[in-house]
Amino acid sequence: MEQKRVLTLTDPVANKTLALPVMTGTEGPAVVPIGNLYRELGYFTFDPGFLSTASCRSAVTFIDGEQGVLLYRGYPIEQLAQHSTFLEVAYLLMYGELPSARQRDDFTHTIDCHTMINESLKRFYDGFYHDAHPMAIMVGVVGSLSAFYHDSTDIHDPHHREVAAHRMIAKMPTIAAACYKHSVGEPVVYPKNDLGYAANLLHMMFSVPSEEYVVDPVAERALDLIFMLHADHEQNASTSTVRLAGSSGANPFACIASGIAALWGPAHGGANEAALKMLEEIGDVKNVPKYIARAKDKDDPFRLMGFGHRVYKNYDPRAKVIRAACHEVLAKLGDPDDPLFELAMALEEAALKDEYFIERKLYPNVDFYSGLIYKALGIPTNMFTVMFAIARTAGWVAQWMEMIAEPQQRIGRPRQLYVGPPRRDYPVTD
Ligand code: SDX
């Protein structure tokens, strides 16, 4: 019988000791519950950026940053990338098991039934300039969905939660494609439910009323693969935002909108857009040393976008898959000698040999190569993070459903170390 481990925390001044019973999960680091710390010893923990903080228990995704491992409900991302599809992965993340053939067909039909959006929403887009960043539109439109779908906002009703999750997964491509059409001044294209999930998005983005549009199967497979790789990633910044918003009882559409907002940042999901812009700025392999030097210079805010990760201190397994797919997609759809791909590989090679990056265990992450595939598919740079948001919606809804169903779930409300002025009186003049 494994001996129960207990850590103890002693305050020598108060001469008090707190026993912290170690909790172990299926895989990964054990945790120590410190919820009683303030009541027992009068201290808060202090962990800005949550470097050593587990915010919840979850069975959805496991990451081993040292080994470069990513599991969705226990299945390695490499195997899912090779054998599965995005909708099957979305089912797996939501329900915890791979679907049977019948379950997969039923789930696909259910998602298909929700791909359209309320016609009134089209007027929402007209309120944005054509050059509005698509992520700004996504936050607004997704946040407004609760105004239309009152019949799936009762978070205490499991059926409402499931319908809201289905609606989010189904409608994100339609909302995203309408963002793109608004930016190019073309009419919105309605979903065609006889197309697959990724194919439908490409159809809604790139088909025009004046001519037939046939989805390229290589493009469809590449986009579906990228969606699988981006579907979930444990308690990253945007997922933690969704969980925190959900902990207040906010409706699911508002929670997903908060996740989209958090994803937008260049340190997070915005890195794919920033990485491609960085490659375009570097422009030529001969400039690589100069930019590597800038990335290392503490006085220069420049960082290698698409490099480094809070958890992965090894090569991001998703980047490995995307890097390999790049070759196939560029050869068939883009420019096989795309100077940006050659530049990306030269930059990666130079960085991985440099002591600064080796010492800090900085490797390419999922955002380093994904932009090259999006570019080869004809997706504009400002839509890259929108693509990320479409995929991550599967993980956000799965994590949100898990959080809401957690018996011990309560509102998330961190404390602080106060460093402001002590109490003082208002200067009243007679
Ligand atoms: C995603 O959390 C997730 O799971 C996110 C994600 C997901 O699927 O949800 O994986 C998606 O967001 C991937 C990350 C995309 N972001 C980028 O590519 C932006 C560039 N990367 C960095 O901003 C940074 O690496 C982060 C934000 C990703 C991680 O930041 P950390 O963990 O807070 O690391 P840090 O900033 O403390 O850096 C540690 C050291 C520092 O140097 P020292 O102070 O120790 O001397 O490494 C340096 C940093 O300056 N460093 C970099 C660097 N990343 C870290 N130096 C140059 N270029 C970089 N990219």
GROMACS .gro file of N, CA, C and O in nm, residues 18 37 45 55 77 96 114 132 149 177 186 192 209 219-220 246-247 251 254 262 282 286 301 311 342 379 386 401 421:
model
  116
   18LEU      N    1   0.140   2.319   0.938
   18LEU     CA    2   0.024   2.278   0.858
   18LEU      C    3   0.063   2.155   0.778
   18LEU      O    4   0.164   2.156   0.706
   37LEU      N    5  -0.439   2.717   0.385
   37LEU     CA    6  -0.319   2.791   0.429
   37LEU      C    7  -0.356   2.922   0.498
   37LEU      O    8  -0.306   2.953   0.606
   45THR      N    9  -0.050   3.210  -0.086
   45THR     CA   10   0.066   3.171  -0.171
   45THR      C   11   0.087   3.286  -0.269
   45THR      O   12  -0.003   3.369  -0.290
   55SER      N   13  -0.463   2.480  -1.115
   55SER     CA   14  -0.587   2.553  -1.086
   55SER      C   15  -0.706   2.460  -1.069
   55SER      O   16  -0.811   2.501  -1.021
   77ILE      N   17  -0.105   1.286  -2.932
   77ILE     CA   18  -0.145   1.378  -3.039
   77ILE      C   19  -0.093   1.329  -3.173
   77ILE      O   20  -0.160   1.344  -3.277
   96GLY      N   21  -1.496   1.218  -2.364
   96GLY     CA   22  -1.395   1.138  -2.294
   96GLY      C   23  -1.356   1.009  -2.362
   96GLY      O   24  -1.257   0.947  -2.327
  114HIS      N   25  -2.628   2.287  -3.666
  114HIS     CA   26  -2.609   2.416  -3.597
  114HIS      C   27  -2.514   2.510  -3.670
  114HIS      O   28  -2.471   2.610  -3.614
  132ALA      N   29  -1.133   4.613  -3.985
  132ALA     CA   30  -1.133   4.574  -3.843
  132ALA      C   31  -1.060   4.441  -3.829
  132ALA      O   32  -1.074   4.352  -3.915
  149TYR      N   33  -2.966   3.273  -2.830
  149TYR     CA   34  -2.988   3.132  -2.795
  149TYR      C   35  -3.021   3.118  -2.646
  149TYR      O   36  -2.946   3.057  -2.571
  177ALA      N   37  -1.575   3.277  -4.109
  177ALA     CA   38  -1.576   3.299  -4.255
  177ALA      C   39  -1.644   3.432  -4.287
  177ALA      O   40  -1.601   3.506  -4.378
  186GLU      N   41  -1.696   4.077  -4.989
  186GLU     CA   42  -1.773   3.977  -5.065
  186GLU      C   43  -1.895   3.932  -4.984
  186GLU      O   44  -1.895   3.942  -4.861
  192LYS      N   45  -2.242   2.462  -4.629
  192LYS     CA   46  -2.299   2.350  -4.705
  192LYS      C   47  -2.272   2.225  -4.623
  192LYS      O   48  -2.158   2.183  -4.606
  209PRO      N   49  -2.037   3.367  -5.538
  209PRO     CA   50  -2.159   3.330  -5.611
  209PRO      C   51  -2.139   3.316  -5.762
  209PRO      O   52  -2.212   3.247  -5.829
  219ALA      N   53  -0.583   2.077  -4.907
  219ALA     CA   54  -0.610   2.192  -4.819
  219ALA      C   55  -0.703   2.150  -4.706
  219ALA      O   56  -0.681   2.185  -4.589
  220GLU      N   57  -0.805   2.071  -4.739
  220GLU     CA   58  -0.902   2.025  -4.637
  220GLU      C   59  -0.831   1.943  -4.531
  220GLU      O   60  -0.847   1.966  -4.411
  246GLY      N   61  -1.645   3.108  -1.651
  246GLY     CA   62  -1.750   3.009  -1.625
  246GLY      C   63  -1.776   2.992  -1.477
  246GLY      O   64  -1.889   2.964  -1.435
  247SER      N   65  -1.674   3.011  -1.395
  247SER     CA   66  -1.690   2.990  -1.250
  247SER      C   67  -1.784   3.093  -1.188
  247SER      O   68  -1.837   3.072  -1.079
  251ASN      N   69  -2.286   3.287  -1.900
  251ASN     CA   70  -2.338   3.194  -1.999
  251ASN      C   71  -2.225   3.145  -2.090
  251ASN      O   72  -2.122   3.212  -2.104
  254ALA      N   73  -2.063   3.380  -2.351
  254ALA     CA   74  -1.978   3.485  -2.293
  254ALA      C   75  -1.843   3.426  -2.253
  254ALA      O   76  -1.738   3.488  -2.270
  262ALA      N   77  -0.864   3.638  -2.476
  262ALA     CA   78  -0.734   3.601  -2.415
  262ALA      C   79  -0.642   3.538  -2.519
  262ALA      O   80  -0.521   3.562  -2.519
  282ILE      N   81   1.217   3.957  -4.120
  282ILE     CA   82   1.355   3.908  -4.132
  282ILE      C   83   1.393   3.900  -4.280
  282ILE      O   84   1.499   3.942  -4.321
  286LYS      N   85   2.020   3.572  -4.461
  286LYS     CA   86   2.140   3.645  -4.416
  286LYS      C   87   2.111   3.735  -4.296
  286LYS      O   88   2.203   3.777  -4.224
  301PRO      N   89   1.297   4.459  -2.696
  301PRO     CA   90   1.173   4.386  -2.667
  301PRO      C   91   1.146   4.273  -2.768
  301PRO      O   92   1.059   4.190  -2.746
  311VAL      N   93   0.530   2.550  -2.082
  311VAL     CA   94   0.534   2.411  -2.036
  311VAL      C   95   0.637   2.328  -2.114
  311VAL      O   96   0.719   2.259  -2.057
  342GLU      N   97   1.199   2.817  -4.602
  342GLU     CA   98   1.346   2.799  -4.592
  342GLU      C   99   1.400   2.886  -4.478
  342GLU      O  100   1.483   2.843  -4.399
  379ILE      N  101  -0.507   3.179  -4.665
  379ILE     CA  102  -0.569   3.245  -4.550
  379ILE      C  103  -0.486   3.367  -4.513
  379ILE      O  104  -0.364   3.353  -4.493
  386VAL      N  105  -0.778   3.358  -3.569
  386VAL     CA  106  -0.918   3.317  -3.580
  386VAL      C  107  -0.924   3.166  -3.605
  386VAL      O  108  -1.006   3.094  -3.546
  401MET      N  109  -1.732   2.244  -1.972
  401MET     CA  110  -1.831   2.143  -1.928
  401MET      C  111  -1.777   2.068  -1.808
  401MET      O  112  -1.847   2.039  -1.711
  421PRO      N  113  -0.042   5.214  -0.086
  421PRO     CA  114  -0.025   5.300   0.032
  421PRO      C  115  -0.106   5.248   0.150
  421PRO      O  116  -0.212   5.189   0.131
   0.00000   0.00000   0.00000
